[in-house]
Coordinates of C-alpha atoms in Angstrom, one line a residue:
M1 CA 142.4 -112.8 151.3
S2 CA 144.1 -109.4 151.5
E3 CA 142.6 -106.6 153.6
D4 CA 141.2 -104.6 150.7
E5 CA 139.5 -107.7 149.4
S6 CA 137.6 -108.3 152.6
N7 CA 136.4 -104.7 153.1
C8 CA 133.1 -103.2 151.7
S9 CA 134.5 -101.2 148.8
S10 CA 133.4 -99.8 145.5
N11 CA 134.9 -101.2 142.3
S12 CA 135.3 -98.7 139.5
S13 CA 137.2 -101.2 137.2
S14 CA 134.6 -103.9 136.9
G15 CA 133.9 -103.8 133.2
S16 CA 135.7 -107.0 132.4
V17 CA 137.5 -109.9 134.0
T18 CA 140.8 -108.4 135.2
D19 CA 144.0 -110.4 135.8
T20 CA 145.6 -110.0 139.2
E21 CA 149.2 -110.6 140.1
R22 CA 148.8 -114.4 140.0
S23 CA 147.5 -116.0 136.8
N24 CA 145.3 -118.5 138.7
V25 CA 143.0 -115.7 140.1
S26 CA 140.8 -113.0 138.6
V27 CA 138.5 -110.3 139.7
L28 CA 134.8 -110.7 138.8
N29 CA 133.1 -108.1 136.6
W30 CA 129.8 -106.6 137.4
E31 CA 127.7 -109.1 135.4
Q32 CA 129.4 -112.0 137.2
V33 CA 128.9 -110.3 140.6
Q34 CA 125.2 -110.0 139.8
R35 CA 124.9 -113.7 139.0
L36 CA 126.7 -114.5 142.3
D37 CA 124.4 -112.3 144.3
A38 CA 121.4 -113.9 142.7
I39 CA 122.7 -117.4 143.8
L40 CA 123.5 -116.4 147.3
T41 CA 120.2 -114.6 147.9
E42 CA 117.9 -117.2 146.2
T43 CA 115.7 -119.1 148.7
I44 CA 116.3 -122.8 148.4
P45 CA 113.9 -125.3 149.9
I46 CA 115.5 -128.1 151.9
H47 CA 112.8 -130.9 151.8
G48 CA 112.2 -133.0 154.8
R49 CA 111.5 -136.7 154.6
G50 CA 108.1 -138.0 155.7
N51 CA 106.1 -135.4 157.6
F52 CA 109.0 -133.0 158.4
P53 CA 108.4 -129.5 157.1
T54 CA 110.4 -127.9 154.3
L55 CA 113.2 -125.5 155.4
E56 CA 113.5 -122.3 153.5
M57 CA 117.0 -120.9 153.4
K58 CA 119.2 -118.6 151.5
P59 CA 122.8 -119.7 151.0
R60 CA 124.1 -116.5 152.5
Q61 CA 122.0 -117.2 155.7
I62 CA 123.3 -120.8 156.2
V63 CA 126.9 -119.6 155.6
K64 CA 126.5 -116.8 158.2
V65 CA 124.9 -119.1 160.9
V66 CA 127.3 -122.0 160.4
R67 CA 130.4 -119.7 160.3
S68 CA 129.5 -117.8 163.4
R69 CA 128.9 -120.9 165.5
M70 CA 132.1 -122.5 164.3
E71 CA 134.0 -119.4 165.5
E72 CA 132.2 -119.7 168.8
K73 CA 133.5 -123.3 169.1
Q74 CA 137.1 -122.0 168.4
I75 CA 137.2 -123.6 164.9
H76 CA 138.9 -121.0 162.7
V77 CA 137.3 -120.4 159.3
R78 CA 139.9 -119.0 156.9
D79 CA 137.5 -118.2 154.1
V80 CA 134.3 -119.4 152.4
R81 CA 134.0 -120.2 148.7
L82 CA 131.5 -121.1 146.1
N83 CA 132.7 -124.1 144.1
G84 CA 131.7 -126.5 141.3
S85 CA 129.1 -125.9 138.6
A86 CA 127.5 -122.9 140.4
A87 CA 130.9 -121.1 140.3
S88 CA 131.3 -122.0 136.6
H89 CA 127.8 -120.6 136.0
V90 CA 128.7 -117.3 137.7
L91 CA 131.8 -116.9 135.5
H92 CA 130.1 -117.9 132.2
E93 CA 126.3 -118.1 132.2
D94 CA 126.0 -120.0 128.8
S95 CA 128.6 -122.7 129.6
G96 CA 126.1 -125.6 128.9
L97 CA 126.9 -127.0 132.3
G98 CA 124.0 -125.4 134.1
Y99 CA 124.1 -126.0 137.9
K100 CA 122.2 -128.2 140.3
D101 CA 124.1 -128.6 143.6
L102 CA 125.2 -125.5 145.5
D103 CA 128.7 -126.3 146.6
L104 CA 130.0 -124.2 149.5
I105 CA 133.5 -124.7 150.8
F106 CA 134.5 -123.7 154.4
C107 CA 138.3 -123.6 154.6
V108 CA 138.8 -124.5 158.2
D109 CA 141.4 -125.8 160.7
M110 CA 140.3 -129.3 161.7
K111 CA 143.0 -131.2 163.5
G112 CA 141.3 -134.1 165.2
E113 CA 138.2 -136.3 165.3
S114 CA 136.6 -134.0 167.8
D115 CA 136.6 -131.2 165.3
F116 CA 134.8 -133.3 162.7
Q117 CA 132.1 -134.2 165.3
T118 CA 131.8 -130.5 166.3
V119 CA 131.3 -129.4 162.7
K120 CA 128.6 -132.0 162.2
D121 CA 126.8 -131.0 165.4
I122 CA 127.0 -127.4 164.4
V123 CA 125.4 -127.9 161.0
L124 CA 122.6 -130.1 162.4
D125 CA 121.9 -127.6 165.2
C126 CA 121.8 -124.7 162.7
L127 CA 118.9 -126.5 160.9
L128 CA 116.8 -125.8 163.9
D129 CA 117.0 -122.1 163.1
F130 CA 115.2 -122.6 159.8
L131 CA 112.3 -124.7 161.1
P132 CA 108.9 -122.9 160.6
E133 CA 107.4 -121.1 163.6
G134 CA 105.3 -123.3 165.9
V135 CA 107.5 -126.4 165.6
N136 CA 108.6 -127.7 169.0
K137 CA 112.4 -127.6 168.5
E138 CA 113.2 -129.0 171.9
R139 CA 111.9 -132.4 171.0
I140 CA 113.9 -132.8 167.8
S141 CA 117.3 -134.5 168.3
P142 CA 120.4 -134.1 166.0
L143 CA 119.8 -137.7 164.8
T144 CA 116.3 -136.9 163.8
L145 CA 117.4 -133.8 161.9
K146 CA 120.1 -135.9 160.1
E147 CA 117.5 -138.5 159.1
A148 CA 115.0 -135.9 158.0
Y149 CA 117.2 -133.4 156.0
V150 CA 120.6 -134.8 155.2
Q151 CA 121.1 -136.4 151.8
K152 CA 124.6 -137.7 152.6
M153 CA 127.6 -137.3 154.9
V154 CA 131.2 -137.9 154.0
K155 CA 134.3 -137.8 156.1
V156 CA 137.9 -138.2 154.8
C157 CA 140.8 -138.1 157.2
N158 CA 144.2 -139.3 156.0
D159 CA 147.7 -138.0 155.5
S160 CA 146.9 -135.9 152.4
D161 CA 143.1 -135.2 152.8
R162 CA 141.2 -133.9 155.8
W163 CA 137.7 -132.8 155.0
S164 CA 134.0 -133.6 155.5
L165 CA 130.8 -133.0 153.5
I166 CA 127.2 -132.6 154.6
S167 CA 124.6 -132.4 151.8
L168 CA 121.2 -131.0 152.6
S169 CA 118.3 -132.5 150.5
N170 CA 116.4 -130.8 147.7
N171 CA 113.9 -132.8 145.7
R172 CA 114.7 -130.9 142.5
G173 CA 118.3 -131.9 142.7
K174 CA 119.6 -128.5 144.0
N175 CA 121.2 -129.9 147.2
V176 CA 123.0 -127.5 149.4
E177 CA 126.4 -129.1 150.0
L178 CA 128.5 -127.8 152.8
K179 CA 132.1 -128.9 152.6
F180 CA 134.6 -128.3 155.4
V181 CA 138.2 -128.6 154.2
D182 CA 141.3 -128.5 156.2
S183 CA 143.4 -130.1 153.4
L184 CA 142.6 -131.6 150.0
R185 CA 145.2 -132.8 147.6
R186 CA 143.1 -132.9 144.5
Q187 CA 140.4 -130.1 144.4
F188 CA 139.1 -130.5 140.8
E189 CA 138.6 -133.1 138.0
F190 CA 138.6 -130.9 134.9
S191 CA 139.5 -127.3 134.2
V192 CA 135.9 -126.3 133.7
D193 CA 134.9 -127.3 137.2
S194 CA 138.1 -126.0 138.9
F195 CA 136.7 -122.5 139.8
Q196 CA 136.3 -121.3 143.3
I197 CA 134.9 -117.9 144.2
K198 CA 135.8 -116.3 147.5
L199 CA 132.7 -115.0 149.2
D200 CA 134.0 -113.2 152.2
S201 CA 134.0 -109.7 150.7
L202 CA 130.4 -110.1 149.5
L203 CA 129.2 -111.6 152.8
L204 CA 130.8 -108.7 154.6
F205 CA 129.1 -106.3 152.2
Y206 CA 125.7 -107.8 153.0
E207 CA 126.4 -107.1 156.7
C208 CA 127.9 -103.6 156.6
S209 CA 126.5 -101.8 153.6
E210 CA 123.4 -99.7 153.9
N211 CA 123.2 -99.2 150.2
P212 CA 122.5 -101.8 147.5
M213 CA 125.1 -102.9 145.1
A214 CA 125.6 -101.1 141.8
E215 CA 128.0 -101.3 138.9
T216 CA 130.0 -98.5 140.5
F217 CA 129.6 -99.7 144.1
H218 CA 130.1 -103.3 144.9
P219 CA 132.8 -105.3 146.7
T220 CA 135.9 -106.7 145.0
I221 CA 135.3 -110.4 144.5
V222 CA 138.1 -112.8 143.5
G223 CA 137.7 -116.0 141.6
E224 CA 140.4 -118.7 141.5
S225 CA 141.1 -121.7 139.3
V226 CA 142.7 -124.5 141.2
Y227 CA 143.5 -126.0 137.8
G228 CA 146.2 -123.4 137.6
D229 CA 145.7 -120.9 134.8
F230 CA 142.5 -118.9 135.2
S231 CA 142.3 -117.5 131.7
E232 CA 143.0 -120.9 130.2
A233 CA 140.4 -122.6 132.3
L234 CA 137.8 -119.9 131.5
D235 CA 138.6 -120.3 127.8
H236 CA 138.0 -124.0 128.1
L237 CA 134.6 -123.2 129.7
R238 CA 133.6 -120.8 127.0
N239 CA 134.7 -123.2 124.2
T240 CA 133.4 -126.4 125.8
V241 CA 136.8 -128.0 126.0
I242 CA 137.6 -131.0 128.3
C243 CA 141.1 -130.6 129.8
T244 CA 142.8 -131.6 133.0
R245 CA 146.2 -132.0 134.7
N246 CA 147.6 -135.2 136.1
P247 CA 144.6 -137.4 135.0
E248 CA 146.0 -140.3 137.0
E249 CA 145.0 -138.5 140.2
I250 CA 141.3 -138.2 139.3
R251 CA 139.3 -140.6 141.3
G252 CA 136.9 -143.2 139.8
G253 CA 133.9 -140.8 139.7
G254 CA 135.8 -138.7 137.2
L255 CA 134.8 -141.1 134.4
L256 CA 131.1 -140.4 135.1
K257 CA 131.7 -136.7 135.1
Y258 CA 133.7 -136.9 131.9
C259 CA 130.8 -138.7 130.1
H260 CA 128.4 -136.2 131.5
L261 CA 130.5 -133.4 129.9
L262 CA 130.5 -135.3 126.5
V263 CA 126.7 -135.5 126.6
R264 CA 126.5 -131.7 127.3
G265 CA 128.6 -131.0 124.1
F266 CA 132.1 -130.8 125.6
H267 CA 135.0 -132.3 123.8
A268 CA 138.7 -133.0 124.2
D269 CA 141.3 -131.0 122.2
S270 CA 142.5 -133.9 120.2
E271 CA 141.7 -137.6 119.5
A272 CA 145.0 -138.7 121.1
E273 CA 144.4 -136.7 124.2
M274 CA 140.8 -138.1 124.5
K275 CA 142.0 -141.7 124.2
S276 CA 144.7 -141.3 126.8
L277 CA 142.3 -139.5 129.2
Q278 CA 139.6 -142.2 128.8
R279 CA 142.1 -145.0 129.5
Y280 CA 143.2 -143.3 132.7
M281 CA 139.7 -142.7 133.9
C282 CA 138.4 -146.2 133.1
S283 CA 141.3 -147.8 134.9
R284 CA 140.7 -145.6 138.0
F285 CA 137.0 -146.3 137.9
F286 CA 137.6 -150.0 138.1
I287 CA 140.2 -149.6 140.8
D288 CA 137.8 -147.6 143.0
F289 CA 134.7 -149.6 142.1
S290 CA 136.0 -153.1 141.5
D291 CA 132.8 -155.0 142.4
I292 CA 129.8 -155.1 140.1
S293 CA 127.5 -154.2 142.9
E294 CA 129.6 -151.2 143.8
Q295 CA 129.5 -150.1 140.2
Q296 CA 125.7 -150.4 140.1
R297 CA 125.3 -148.4 143.3
K298 CA 127.6 -145.7 142.0
L299 CA 125.9 -145.5 138.6
E300 CA 122.4 -145.4 140.1
S301 CA 123.4 -142.8 142.6
Y302 CA 124.9 -140.6 139.8
L303 CA 121.8 -140.9 137.7
Q304 CA 119.6 -140.0 140.6
N305 CA 121.6 -137.0 141.7
H306 CA 122.6 -135.4 138.4
F307 CA 119.6 -135.9 136.1
V308 CA 116.7 -134.4 138.1
G309 CA 114.6 -132.7 135.5
L310 CA 116.9 -134.1 132.8
E311 CA 115.5 -137.6 132.6
D312 CA 115.4 -137.5 128.8
R313 CA 119.2 -137.3 128.8
K314 CA 119.8 -140.4 130.9
Y315 CA 119.8 -142.8 127.9
D316 CA 122.3 -140.7 125.9
Y317 CA 124.5 -140.5 128.9
L318 CA 124.5 -144.3 129.5
M319 CA 125.2 -145.0 125.8
T320 CA 128.1 -142.5 126.0
L321 CA 129.4 -144.2 129.1
H322 CA 128.9 -147.7 127.4
R323 CA 131.0 -146.5 124.4
V324 CA 133.8 -145.0 126.5
V325 CA 134.1 -148.1 128.6
N326 CA 133.9 -150.4 125.6
E327 CA 136.6 -148.5 123.7
S328 CA 139.0 -147.6 126.5
T329 CA 139.0 -150.4 129.1
V330 CA 142.2 -152.3 128.9
C331 CA 142.7 -153.4 132.5
L332 CA 139.9 -156.0 133.0
M333 CA 139.5 -159.7 132.4
G334 CA 136.9 -160.6 129.8
H335 CA 134.0 -161.6 132.1
E336 CA 134.5 -158.5 134.3
R337 CA 134.3 -156.2 131.3
R338 CA 131.2 -158.0 130.0
Q339 CA 129.6 -157.6 133.4
T340 CA 130.2 -153.9 133.5
L341 CA 129.0 -153.3 129.9
G342 CA 126.0 -155.5 130.6
L343 CA 125.2 -153.4 133.7
I344 CA 125.3 -150.2 131.8
A345 CA 123.1 -151.7 129.0
M346 CA 120.7 -153.0 131.6
L347 CA 120.3 -149.5 133.1
A348 CA 119.9 -148.0 129.7
V349 CA 117.1 -150.4 128.8
H350 CA 115.4 -149.6 132.2
V351 CA 115.6 -145.9 131.4
L352 CA 113.8 -146.5 128.0
A353 CA 111.2 -148.5 129.9
E354 CA 110.7 -145.6 132.4
Q355 CA 110.2 -143.3 129.4
N356 CA 107.7 -145.7 127.8
V357 CA 110.0 -146.1 124.8
I358 CA 109.8 -149.9 125.1
P359 CA 106.7 -151.5 126.6
N360 CA 108.4 -154.1 128.9
V361 CA 111.9 -154.9 130.0
A362 CA 111.1 -158.5 131.1
N363 CA 113.1 -161.1 129.2
V364 CA 115.3 -158.4 127.6
T365 CA 118.9 -159.5 127.3
C366 CA 121.7 -156.9 127.2
Y367 CA 124.7 -157.7 124.9
Y368 CA 128.0 -156.0 125.0
Q369 CA 130.0 -155.0 121.9
P370 CA 133.8 -155.8 122.0
A371 CA 136.2 -152.9 121.6
P372 CA 137.5 -152.3 118.1
Y373 CA 141.0 -153.5 118.9
V374 CA 139.6 -157.1 119.5
A375 CA 139.3 -157.5 115.8
D376 CA 143.1 -157.0 115.4
G377 CA 144.7 -160.4 114.8
N378 CA 147.8 -159.3 116.7
F379 CA 145.9 -158.2 119.8
S380 CA 146.1 -160.6 122.8
N381 CA 143.4 -160.3 125.3
Y382 CA 141.7 -162.5 127.9
Y383 CA 138.9 -163.2 125.5
I384 CA 137.8 -163.0 121.9
A385 CA 134.1 -162.6 121.2
Q386 CA 132.0 -162.2 118.2
V387 CA 130.5 -158.8 117.6
Q388 CA 126.9 -158.4 118.7
P389 CA 124.6 -155.4 118.6
V390 CA 124.7 -153.2 121.7
F391 CA 121.1 -154.4 122.4
A392 CA 119.3 -157.4 121.2
C393 CA 116.0 -158.8 122.4
Q394 CA 115.6 -162.5 122.4
P395 CA 113.3 -164.9 124.2
H396 CA 116.1 -166.8 126.0
A397 CA 119.0 -165.3 128.0
Y398 CA 122.4 -166.9 128.3
S399 CA 123.8 -167.3 131.8
T400 CA 126.9 -165.3 131.1
W401 CA 124.9 -162.2 130.2
L402 CA 122.9 -160.0 132.6
P403 CA 119.1 -160.1 132.1
C404 CA 117.4 -156.7 132.4
N405 CA 114.7 -157.5 134.9

């Protein structure tokens, strides 16, 4: 960030989003600054497993504590950013995306395995600061803190990507995700989730200003779209358009995110673009999750993490995923495709059972429906099957289909 961006300064030209010299960045207006301030100052509970107490923390507090201790350990923090759906919410409140997880990116210099371990130790040690008074902190080990408060940990270290993620648990789905990035080749999936908001100037304002923010007195805060063109990406967000660059680079989870966008009312610009995008994402999904058990774990994890409080949308989501996989999968043998479609159908039936839409899922058989191109006499595939309904309930299950029990 430039020097004037990181100082506590008033902003007299904050009436609208203003383009800066580069088209991939923009200055936040006053309404956007207010939404960002509300997110950073909101108290978020981090729920402990078992008898461990709930930690109450504000995002600005955890960022301050973690950053200061990283600097003490000689790990340089270049800047801190808000990412993902929370950043999209700041820029456009009525996007239809909403936000659950709070994604905070620490852009850091991590050169070796020891740095990854140091970052992990720092985060776990910082959790002690948020324990309620009266708790004997000396008897709580880092391993205990990890088991009690960490939802997941991820570490990636290869030639192109060097980053780690520590996600702190929230029972309502609003996990606080701390991501420490030295390098990351692909930082977004779609233009609408490509926004990153640099927080340093606002964090410094909290520390040095004696006066509250106002429309004529607040720090200059810069947003960036790693998609490339900020105005274009923001236009996609406002108009619920699904767009991306280099879809072949999107990892397998992109398919699940794409279907989630469809359920939330987003759409591709054209039919041709949609079909091409779906084929890329289906192919990558089956490359990254080639085994049916891996696919089941991924799907169940996605449903658990992204539909807290939105359980009524799970069925629509799974039916959308079923349709996309059915129409756009061209890289699988017949029995593999049937397995995946059967898995999705099985999960959908279980969702209906959880919602008491159907009384019992025992002895329910999930059928797949072949893609439309199978009916083409000139099409050559690994299998030809007769069309069946997506779901059919019969008393006997055939061995090649997956029973939903």
